[in-house]
Tab-separated table of N, CA and C in Angstrom:
chain	number	residue	atom	x	y	z
A	1	UNK	N	0.854	21.639	81.419
A	1	UNK	CA	1.865	22.665	81.191
A	1	UNK	C	1.279	23.744	80.295
A	2	UNK	N	1.482	24.972	80.666
A	2	UNK	CA	0.953	26.096	79.925
A	2	UNK	C	1.879	26.442	78.767
A	3	UNK	N	1.297	26.804	77.636
A	3	UNK	CA	2.078	27.179	76.464
A	3	UNK	C	2.341	28.678	76.484
A	4	UNK	N	3.381	29.078	75.783
A	4	UNK	CA	3.708	30.484	75.649
A	4	UNK	C	2.712	31.120	74.689
A	5	UNK	N	2.069	32.181	75.139
A	5	UNK	CA	1.117	32.882	74.274
A	5	UNK	C	1.884	33.540	73.136
A	6	UNK	N	1.285	33.609	71.968
A	6	UNK	CA	1.984	34.257	70.850
A	6	UNK	C	2.188	35.754	71.133
A	7	UNK	N	3.314	36.256	70.692
A	7	UNK	CA	3.653	37.666	70.875
A	7	UNK	C	2.845	38.499	69.887
A	8	UNK	N	2.211	39.548	70.409
A	8	UNK	CA	1.428	40.460	69.566
A	8	UNK	C	2.165	41.797	69.510
A	9	UNK	N	2.783	42.108	68.371
A	9	UNK	CA	3.631	43.303	68.301
A	9	UNK	C	2.890	44.635	68.420
A	10	UNK	N	1.661	44.723	67.948
A	10	UNK	CA	0.966	46.022	67.989
A	10	UNK	C	0.704	46.501	69.426
A	11	UNK	N	0.117	45.675	70.300
A	11	UNK	CA	-0.072	46.155	71.684
A	11	UNK	C	1.251	46.489	72.368
A	12	UNK	N	2.289	45.690	72.085
A	12	UNK	CA	3.609	45.963	72.656
A	12	UNK	C	4.122	47.312	72.168
A	13	UNK	N	3.979	47.588	70.867
A	13	UNK	CA	4.460	48.850	70.304
A	13	UNK	C	3.703	50.040	70.889
A	14	UNK	N	2.422	49.868	71.161
A	14	UNK	CA	1.632	50.954	71.759
A	14	UNK	C	2.144	51.260	73.163
A	15	UNK	N	2.390	50.224	73.958
A	15	UNK	CA	2.918	50.422	75.321
A	15	UNK	C	4.293	51.091	75.256
A	16	UNK	N	5.151	50.586	74.394
A	16	UNK	CA	6.497	51.142	74.262
A	16	UNK	C	6.449	52.590	73.779
A	17	UNK	N	5.619	52.869	72.782
A	17	UNK	CA	5.515	54.234	72.254
A	17	UNK	C	4.972	55.193	73.312
A	18	UNK	N	4.005	54.734	74.095
A	18	UNK	CA	3.478	55.578	75.170
A	18	UNK	C	4.551	55.932	76.177
A	19	UNK	N	5.310	54.932	76.604
A	19	UNK	CA	6.407	55.192	77.542
A	19	UNK	C	7.470	56.088	76.936
A	20	UNK	N	7.794	55.849	75.670
A	20	UNK	CA	8.786	56.681	74.988
A	20	UNK	C	8.335	58.124	74.855
A	21	UNK	N	7.054	58.325	74.584
A	21	UNK	CA	6.507	59.679	74.479
A	21	UNK	C	6.608	60.409	75.819
A	22	UNK	N	6.232	59.738	76.897
A	22	UNK	CA	6.302	60.364	78.229
A	22	UNK	C	7.754	60.705	78.564
A	23	UNK	N	8.683	59.793	78.273
A	23	UNK	CA	10.099	60.054	78.544
A	23	UNK	C	10.601	61.247	77.728
A	24	UNK	N	10.230	61.297	76.468
A	24	UNK	CA	10.648	62.406	75.610
A	24	UNK	C	10.109	63.738	76.127
A	25	UNK	N	8.831	63.771	76.452
A	25	UNK	CA	8.235	65.007	76.958
A	25	UNK	C	8.878	65.435	78.277
A	26	UNK	N	9.254	64.472	79.111
A	26	UNK	CA	9.853	64.796	80.415
A	26	UNK	C	11.223	65.444	80.287
A	27	UNK	N	11.984	65.068	79.275
A	27	UNK	CA	13.335	65.634	79.145
A	27	UNK	C	13.380	66.858	78.233
A	28	UNK	N	12.274	67.227	77.623
A	28	UNK	CA	12.232	68.357	76.686
A	28	UNK	C	12.392	69.754	77.295
A	29	UNK	N	11.941	70.042	78.510
A	29	UNK	CA	11.946	71.435	78.985
A	29	UNK	C	13.230	72.231	78.758
A	30	UNK	N	14.424	71.676	78.964
A	30	UNK	CA	15.609	72.506	78.715
A	30	UNK	C	15.828	72.858	77.240
A	31	UNK	N	15.110	72.204	76.348
A	31	UNK	CA	15.389	72.359	74.926
A	31	UNK	C	14.284	73.067	74.140
A	32	UNK	N	13.261	73.555	74.826
A	32	UNK	CA	12.139	74.198	74.137
A	32	UNK	C	11.948	75.626	74.640
A	33	UNK	N	11.143	76.373	73.908
A	33	UNK	CA	10.858	77.762	74.260
A	33	UNK	C	10.114	77.832	75.598
A	34	UNK	N	10.276	78.937	76.328
A	34	UNK	CA	9.647	79.060	77.647
A	34	UNK	C	8.147	78.752	77.712
A	35	UNK	N	7.313	79.164	76.770
A	35	UNK	CA	5.882	78.818	76.908
A	35	UNK	C	5.636	77.305	76.865
A	36	UNK	N	6.353	76.598	76.014
A	36	UNK	CA	6.211	75.138	75.931
A	36	UNK	C	6.783	74.502	77.193
A	37	UNK	N	7.901	75.039	77.653
A	37	UNK	CA	8.541	74.543	78.885
A	37	UNK	C	7.575	74.617	80.057
A	38	UNK	N	6.908	75.772	80.199
A	38	UNK	CA	5.964	75.959	81.304
A	38	UNK	C	4.828	74.945	81.205
A	39	UNK	N	4.314	74.732	80.010
A	39	UNK	CA	3.216	73.766	79.824
A	39	UNK	C	3.661	72.358	80.193
A	40	UNK	N	4.864	71.962	79.774
A	40	UNK	CA	5.364	70.617	80.098
A	40	UNK	C	5.570	70.453	81.604
A	41	UNK	N	6.215	71.430	82.214
A	41	UNK	CA	6.487	71.350	83.652
A	41	UNK	C	5.181	71.325	84.433
A	42	UNK	N	4.237	72.177	84.047
A	42	UNK	CA	2.945	72.194	84.734
A	42	UNK	C	2.224	70.853	84.587
A	43	UNK	N	2.280	70.268	83.405
A	43	UNK	CA	1.633	68.977	83.188
A	43	UNK	C	2.235	67.878	84.042
A	44	UNK	N	3.556	67.825	84.124
A	44	UNK	CA	4.208	66.786	84.921
A	44	UNK	C	4.118	67.058	86.414
A	45	UNK	N	3.839	68.311	86.784
A	45	UNK	CA	3.716	68.634	88.207
A	45	UNK	C	2.541	67.911	88.859
A	46	UNK	N	1.598	67.463	88.058
A	46	UNK	CA	0.474	66.686	88.593
A	46	UNK	C	0.942	65.352	89.180
A	47	UNK	N	2.118	64.865	88.747
A	47	UNK	CA	2.600	63.542	89.139
A	47	UNK	C	3.905	63.566	89.926
A	48	UNK	N	4.602	64.689	89.936
A	48	UNK	CA	5.957	64.727	90.497
A	48	UNK	C	6.183	66.048	91.221
A	49	UNK	N	6.915	65.999	92.343
A	49	UNK	CA	7.188	67.217	93.102
A	49	UNK	C	8.133	68.159	92.376
A	50	UNK	N	8.988	67.660	91.516
A	50	UNK	CA	9.899	68.457	90.683
A	50	UNK	C	10.816	69.385	91.476
A	51	UNK	N	11.273	68.944	92.621
A	51	UNK	CA	12.196	69.777	93.386
A	51	UNK	C	13.465	69.995	92.562
A	52	UNK	N	13.883	71.241	92.377
A	52	UNK	CA	15.051	71.502	91.529
A	52	UNK	C	16.314	70.771	91.982
A	53	UNK	N	16.508	70.669	93.298
A	53	UNK	CA	17.714	69.991	93.808
A	53	UNK	C	17.634	68.470	93.634
A	54	UNK	N	16.486	67.960	93.248
A	54	UNK	CA	16.310	66.529	93.014
A	54	UNK	C	15.956	66.228	91.561
A	55	UNK	N	16.340	67.130	90.681
A	55	UNK	CA	16.059	66.961	89.258
A	55	UNK	C	17.316	67.254	88.452
A	56	UNK	N	17.502	66.525	87.373
A	56	UNK	CA	18.596	66.822	86.460
A	56	UNK	C	18.281	68.117	85.726
A	57	UNK	N	19.322	68.859	85.387
A	57	UNK	CA	19.135	70.112	84.658
A	57	UNK	C	20.150	70.179	83.526
A	58	UNK	N	19.767	70.863	82.475
A	58	UNK	CA	20.650	71.121	81.341
A	58	UNK	C	20.698	72.634	81.173
A	59	UNK	N	21.883	73.191	81.299
A	59	UNK	CA	22.020	74.642	81.192
A	59	UNK	C	21.238	75.384	82.253
A	60	UNK	N	21.085	74.783	83.426
A	60	UNK	CA	20.363	75.409	84.521
A	60	UNK	C	18.857	75.231	84.455
A	61	UNK	N	18.351	74.564	83.424
A	61	UNK	CA	16.910	74.342	83.286
A	61	UNK	C	16.619	72.876	83.621
A	62	UNK	N	15.827	72.627	84.681
A	62	UNK	CA	15.549	71.239	85.058
A	62	UNK	C	14.601	70.550	84.076
A	63	UNK	N	14.758	69.235	83.987
A	63	UNK	CA	13.799	68.432	83.234
A	63	UNK	C	12.500	68.398	84.040
A	64	UNK	N	11.448	67.845	83.477
A	64	UNK	CA	10.119	67.940	84.095
A	64	UNK	C	9.856	66.913	85.186
A	65	UNK	N	10.791	66.007	85.444
A	65	UNK	CA	10.605	64.989	86.486
A	65	UNK	C	11.820	64.942	87.398
A	66	UNK	N	11.596	64.574	88.644
A	66	UNK	CA	12.697	64.411	89.589
A	66	UNK	C	13.506	63.159	89.224
A	67	UNK	N	14.591	62.943	89.939
A	67	UNK	CA	15.459	61.799	89.661
A	67	UNK	C	14.689	60.481	89.658
A	68	UNK	N	13.942	60.219	90.717
A	68	UNK	CA	13.261	58.928	90.844
A	68	UNK	C	12.173	58.756	89.776
A	69	UNK	N	11.382	59.803	89.553
A	69	UNK	CA	10.318	59.704	88.542
A	69	UNK	C	10.900	59.519	87.151
A	70	UNK	N	11.988	60.224	86.851
A	70	UNK	CA	12.639	60.056	85.560
A	70	UNK	C	13.177	58.632	85.427
A	71	UNK	N	13.733	58.094	86.524
A	71	UNK	CA	14.183	56.697	86.513
A	71	UNK	C	13.032	55.739	86.265
A	72	UNK	N	11.884	56.016	86.872
A	72	UNK	CA	10.717	55.139	86.681
A	72	UNK	C	10.296	55.130	85.215
A	73	UNK	N	10.226	56.300	84.600
A	73	UNK	CA	9.789	56.371	83.198
A	73	UNK	C	10.828	55.719	82.278
A	74	UNK	N	12.107	55.997	82.503
A	74	UNK	CA	13.154	55.367	81.683
A	74	UNK	C	13.157	53.853	81.897
A	75	UNK	N	12.972	53.418	83.140
A	75	UNK	CA	12.892	51.990	83.428
A	75	UNK	C	11.694	51.341	82.772
A	76	UNK	N	10.574	52.062	82.724
A	76	UNK	CA	9.374	51.557	82.065
A	76	UNK	C	9.676	51.215	80.605
A	77	UNK	N	10.342	52.148	79.931
A	77	UNK	CA	10.691	51.919	78.521
A	77	UNK	C	11.635	50.715	78.407
A	78	UNK	N	12.635	50.652	79.273
A	78	UNK	CA	13.580	49.529	79.234
A	78	UNK	C	12.872	48.200	79.509
A	79	UNK	N	11.976	48.189	80.497
A	79	UNK	CA	11.233	46.963	80.808
A	79	UNK	C	10.357	46.518	79.660
A	80	UNK	N	9.712	47.476	78.995
A	80	UNK	CA	8.880	47.137	77.836
A	80	UNK	C	9.738	46.578	76.707
A	81	UNK	N	10.927	47.127	76.530
A	81	UNK	CA	11.829	46.627	75.486
A	81	UNK	C	12.254	45.177	75.725
A	82	UNK	N	12.279	44.760	76.988
A	82	UNK	CA	12.703	43.396	77.312
A	82	UNK	C	11.745	42.317	76.825
A	83	UNK	N	10.473	42.639	76.718
A	83	UNK	CA	9.471	41.611	76.427
A	83	UNK	C	9.798	40.809	75.160
A	84	UNK	N	9.980	41.444	74.003
A	84	UNK	CA	10.282	40.625	72.827
A	84	UNK	C	11.691	40.036	72.865
A	85	UNK	N	12.600	40.700	73.563
A	85	UNK	CA	13.969	40.187	73.632
A	85	UNK	C	14.056	38.886	74.432
A	86	UNK	N	13.175	38.741	75.417
A	86	UNK	CA	13.216	37.536	76.249
A	86	UNK	C	12.562	36.336	75.577
A	87	UNK	N	11.671	36.596	74.618
A	87	UNK	CA	11.050	35.514	73.854
A	87	UNK	C	10.562	34.371	74.731
A	88	UNK	N	11.014	33.149	74.450
A	88	UNK	CA	10.534	31.973	75.179
A	88	UNK	C	10.899	31.973	76.665
A	89	UNK	N	11.861	32.761	77.067
A	89	UNK	CA	12.229	32.826	78.487
A	89	UNK	C	11.121	33.434	79.335
A	90	UNK	N	10.186	34.168	78.683
A	90	UNK	CA	9.096	34.807	79.433
A	90	UNK	C	8.332	33.799	80.277
A	91	UNK	N	8.096	32.635	79.723
A	91	UNK	CA	7.325	31.620	80.450
A	91	UNK	C	8.077	31.171	81.701
A	92	UNK	N	9.385	31.052	81.605
A	92	UNK	CA	10.180	30.601	82.744
A	92	UNK	C	10.274	31.616	83.869
A	93	UNK	N	10.198	32.890	83.543
A	93	UNK	CA	10.338	33.907	84.589
A	93	UNK	C	8.999	34.424	85.090
A	94	UNK	N	7.917	33.894	84.557
A	94	UNK	CA	6.584	34.364	84.911
A	94	UNK	C	6.341	34.334	86.424
A	95	UNK	N	6.825	33.308	87.075
A	95	UNK	CA	6.601	33.184	88.529
A	95	UNK	C	7.336	34.254	89.320
A	96	UNK	N	8.401	34.779	88.763
A	96	UNK	CA	9.217	35.754	89.493
A	96	UNK	C	8.787	37.198	89.239
A	97	UNK	N	7.850	37.423	88.329
A	97	UNK	CA	7.481	38.792	87.960
A	97	UNK	C	6.971	39.605	89.142
A	98	UNK	N	6.040	39.067	89.866
A	98	UNK	CA	5.475	39.814	91.005
A	98	UNK	C	6.508	40.008	92.107
A	99	UNK	N	7.331	39.003	92.323
A	99	UNK	CA	8.378	39.121	93.338
A	99	UNK	C	9.380	40.201	92.939
A	100	UNK	N	9.699	40.285	91.655
A	100	UNK	CA	10.631	41.319	91.181
A	100	UNK	C	10.037	42.705	91.400
A	101	UNK	N	8.761	42.859	91.116
A	101	UNK	CA	8.103	44.145	91.347
A	101	UNK	C	8.093	44.487	92.840
A	102	UNK	N	7.757	43.511	93.677
A	102	UNK	CA	7.733	43.745	95.127
A	102	UNK	C	9.123	44.131	95.639
A	103	UNK	N	10.153	43.464	95.163
A	103	UNK	CA	11.520	43.786	95.582
A	103	UNK	C	11.905	45.199	95.133
A	104	UNK	N	11.581	45.552	93.892
A	104	UNK	CA	11.893	46.892	93.392
A	104	UNK	C	11.186	47.961	94.221
A	105	UNK	N	9.908	47.736	94.529
A	105	UNK	CA	9.161	48.686	95.354
A	105	UNK	C	9.745	48.778	96.760
A	106	UNK	N	10.150	47.641	97.316
A	106	UNK	CA	10.739	47.641	98.658
A	106	UNK	C	12.055	48.412	98.684
A	107	UNK	N	12.876	48.247	97.659
A	107	UNK	CA	14.145	48.982	97.605
A	107	UNK	C	13.909	50.491	97.467
A	108	UNK	N	12.949	50.871	96.638
A	108	UNK	CA	12.631	52.299	96.484
A	108	UNK	C	12.092	52.863	97.797
A	109	UNK	N	11.222	52.105	98.452
A	109	UNK	CA	10.666	52.556	99.731
A	109	UNK	C	11.760	52.671	100.786
A	110	UNK	N	12.671	51.713	100.817
A	110	UNK	CA	13.766	51.748	101.793
A	110	UNK	C	14.669	52.951	101.536
A	111	UNK	N	14.979	53.215	100.268
A	111	UNK	CA	15.808	54.377	99.934
A	111	UNK	C	15.150	55.661	100.430
A	112	UNK	N	13.849	55.771	100.226
A	112	UNK	CA	13.125	56.967	100.650
A	112	UNK	C	12.993	57.033	102.174
A	113	UNK	N	12.514	55.934	102.788
A	113	UNK	CA	12.268	55.931	104.238
A	113	UNK	C	13.549	56.108	105.051
A	114	UNK	N	14.606	55.427	104.646
A	114	UNK	CA	15.867	55.571	105.377
A	114	UNK	C	16.426	56.988	105.237
A	115	UNK	N	16.178	57.611	104.097
A	115	UNK	CA	16.592	59.000	103.916
A	115	UNK	C	15.801	59.936	104.807
A	116	UNK	N	14.487	59.726	104.870
A	116	UNK	CA	13.625	60.549	105.725
A	116	UNK	C	14.021	60.385	107.190
A	117	UNK	N	14.372	59.162	107.574
A	117	UNK	CA	14.750	58.883	108.964
A	117	UNK	C	16.161	59.357	109.300
A	118	UNK	N	16.910	59.791	108.309
A	118	UNK	CA	18.274	60.256	108.556
A	118	UNK	C	19.282	59.143	108.719
A	119	UNK	N	18.910	57.919	108.346
A	119	UNK	CA	19.808	56.774	108.487
A	119	UNK	C	20.572	56.481	107.205
A	120	UNK	N	20.210	57.151	106.134
A	120	UNK	CA	20.787	56.880	104.825
A	120	UNK	C	20.713	58.176	104.032
A	121	UNK	N	21.758	58.491	103.337
A	121	UNK	CA	21.741	59.687	102.494
A	121	UNK	C	21.490	59.240	101.060
A	122	UNK	N	20.216	59.290	100.644
A	122	UNK	CA	19.985	58.894	99.261
A	122	UNK	C	20.561	59.968	98.346
A	123	UNK	N	20.957	59.531	97.179
A	123	UNK	CA	21.653	60.393	96.234
A	123	UNK	C	20.914	60.351	94.897
A	124	UNK	N	21.296	61.195	93.958
A	124	UNK	CA	20.685	61.077	92.637
A	124	UNK	C	20.833	59.656	92.067
A	125	UNK	N	21.976	59.034	92.312
A	125	UNK	CA	22.192	57.670	91.787
A	125	UNK	C	21.238	56.662	92.419
A	126	UNK	N	21.016	56.753	93.736
A	126	UNK	CA	20.100	55.786	94.365
A	126	UNK	C	18.660	56.068	93.979
A	127	UNK	N	18.326	57.344	93.829
A	127	UNK	CA	16.952	57.676	93.428
A	127	UNK	C	16.678	57.221	91.994
A	128	UNK	N	17.594	57.502	91.077
A	128	UNK	CA	17.421	57.053	89.690
A	128	UNK	C	17.455	55.527	89.634
A	129	UNK	N	18.387	54.918	90.360
A	129	UNK	CA	18.524	53.454	90.335
A	129	UNK	C	17.286	52.737	90.825
A	130	UNK	N	16.740	53.185	91.951
A	130	UNK	CA	15.529	52.518	92.448
A	130	UNK	C	14.347	52.820	91.544
A	131	UNK	N	14.305	54.015	90.968
A	131	UNK	CA	13.256	54.331	90.006
A	131	UNK	C	13.348	53.444	88.770
A	132	UNK	N	14.567	53.230	88.278
A	132	UNK	CA	14.757	52.339	87.123
A	132	UNK	C	14.241	50.942	87.411
A	133	UNK	N	14.525	50.434	88.609
A	133	UNK	CA	14.072	49.084	88.964
A	133	UNK	C	12.551	48.996	88.994
A	134	UNK	N	11.911	49.963	89.638
A	134	UNK	CA	10.446	49.959	89.701
A	134	UNK	C	9.865	50.096	88.299
A	135	UNK	N	10.372	51.052	87.540
A	135	UNK	CA	9.862	51.271	86.192
A	135	UNK	C	10.050	50.074	85.293
A	136	UNK	N	11.216	49.416	85.386
A	136	UNK	CA	11.472	48.244	84.546
A	136	UNK	C	10.500	47.114	84.877
A	137	UNK	N	10.255	46.894	86.155
A	137	UNK	CA	9.317	45.836	86.546
A	137	UNK	C	7.907	46.150	86.055
A	138	UNK	N	7.466	47.389	86.225
A	138	UNK	CA	6.122	47.781	85.796
A	138	UNK	C	6.019	47.768	84.267
A	139	UNK	N	7.019	48.333	83.595
A	139	UNK	CA	7.008	48.359	82.135
A	139	UNK	C	6.991	46.966	81.540
A	140	UNK	N	7.783	46.071	82.121
A	140	UNK	CA	7.807	44.692	81.638
A	140	UNK	C	6.438	44.038	81.833
A	141	UNK	N	5.876	44.174	83.019
A	141	UNK	CA	4.584	43.539	83.299
A	141	UNK	C	3.473	44.071	82.391
A	142	UNK	N	3.428	45.370	82.197
A	142	UNK	CA	2.382	45.944	81.355
A	142	UNK	C	2.573	45.531	79.901
A	143	UNK	N	3.797	45.628	79.402
A	143	UNK	CA	4.054	45.261	78.004
A	143	UNK	C	3.846	43.766	77.785
A	144	UNK	N	4.254	42.953	78.739
A	144	UNK	CA	4.057	41.509	78.602
A	144	UNK	C	2.580	41.154	78.638
A	145	UNK	N	1.848	41.776	79.516
A	145	UNK	CA	0.415	41.507	79.616
A	145	UNK	C	-0.309	41.947	78.348
A	146	UNK	N	0.071	43.084	77.805
A	146	UNK	CA	-0.578	43.585	76.596
A	146	UNK	C	-0.214	42.769	75.361
A	147	UNK	N	1.044	42.360	75.269
A	147	UNK	CA	1.509	41.741	74.027
A	147	UNK	C	1.515	40.221	74.038
A	148	UNK	N	1.541	39.629	75.192
A	148	UNK	CA	1.587	38.166	75.274
A	148	UNK	C	0.851	37.721	76.531
A	149	UNK	N	-0.469	37.885	76.544
A	149	UNK	CA	-1.208	37.481	77.743
A	149	UNK	C	-1.041	35.993	77.993
A	150	UNK	N	-1.248	35.631	79.202
A	150	UNK	CA	-1.093	34.215	79.567
A	150	UNK	C	-2.045	33.353	78.754
A	151	UNK	N	-1.510	32.257	78.292
A	151	UNK	CA	-2.355	31.297	77.579
A	151	UNK	C	-3.223	30.583	78.605
A	152	UNK	N	-4.409	30.242	78.198
A	152	UNK	CA	-5.332	29.542	79.100
A	152	UNK	C	-4.819	28.131	79.379
A	153	UNK	N	-5.055	27.699	80.588
A	153	UNK	CA	-4.713	26.324	80.953
A	153	UNK	C	-5.616	25.383	80.167
A	154	UNK	N	-5.067	24.312	79.655
A	154	UNK	CA	-5.937	23.351	78.959
A	154	UNK	C	-6.945	22.773	79.931
A	155	UNK	N	-8.192	22.713	79.504
A	155	UNK	CA	-9.261	22.201	80.343
A	155	UNK	C	-9.589	20.777	79.917
A	156	UNK	N	-9.849	19.909	80.876
A	156	UNK	CA	-10.232	18.544	80.516
A	156	UNK	C	-11.569	18.569	79.764
A	157	UNK	N	-11.707	17.674	78.851
A	157	UNK	CA	-12.958	17.590	78.091
A	157	UNK	C	-14.090	17.218	79.029
A	158	UNK	N	-15.201	17.873	78.826
A	158	UNK	CA	-16.382	17.573	79.643
A	158	UNK	C	-17.302	16.654	78.866
A	159	UNK	N	-17.771	15.680	79.543
A	159	UNK	CA	-18.701	14.734	78.926
A	159	UNK	C	-20.078	15.021	79.488
A	160	UNK	N	-21.010	15.225	78.592
A	160	UNK	CA	-22.383	15.507	79.034
A	160	UNK	C	-23.004	14.231	79.606
A	161	UNK	N	-23.750	14.368	80.704
A	161	UNK	CA	-24.386	13.171	81.263
A	161	UNK	C	-25.420	12.623	80.281
A	162	UNK	N	-25.549	11.306	80.290
A	162	UNK	CA	-26.489	10.645	79.364
A	162	UNK	C	-27.892	10.639	79.889
């Protein structure tokens, strides 16, 4: 039986702070001066299409990420926050981690593909929701791996031949 690896708060805090920084920068454009806004939007454009009709806006100024990407980043932070909260339960759910990620990715893909095919009208809620699921699964896995890597399986003692 594998033991629960000790929780390491510093790597967890680095992962959480990184996700929090990205989330903060993504929602800043409506609240900063135009030159800073342009720099933020241009920076996030490398990762996101930023279609105005698919992005939240404050006072007519869109945030730097579309609904789904913003959901992914917010979900990442939420997933990272779960790691210390789950404590000893982490060992019990370890087997389901990859399946949870696969399911989240499948739901996001279905939301997108069915929308493209005209069989489903995805909405801001479905885009944010599927993004949250993907982000939470990824954030949890990264934060858990960084802060509490799997403990090594105990190895049987080796006896040197005589």
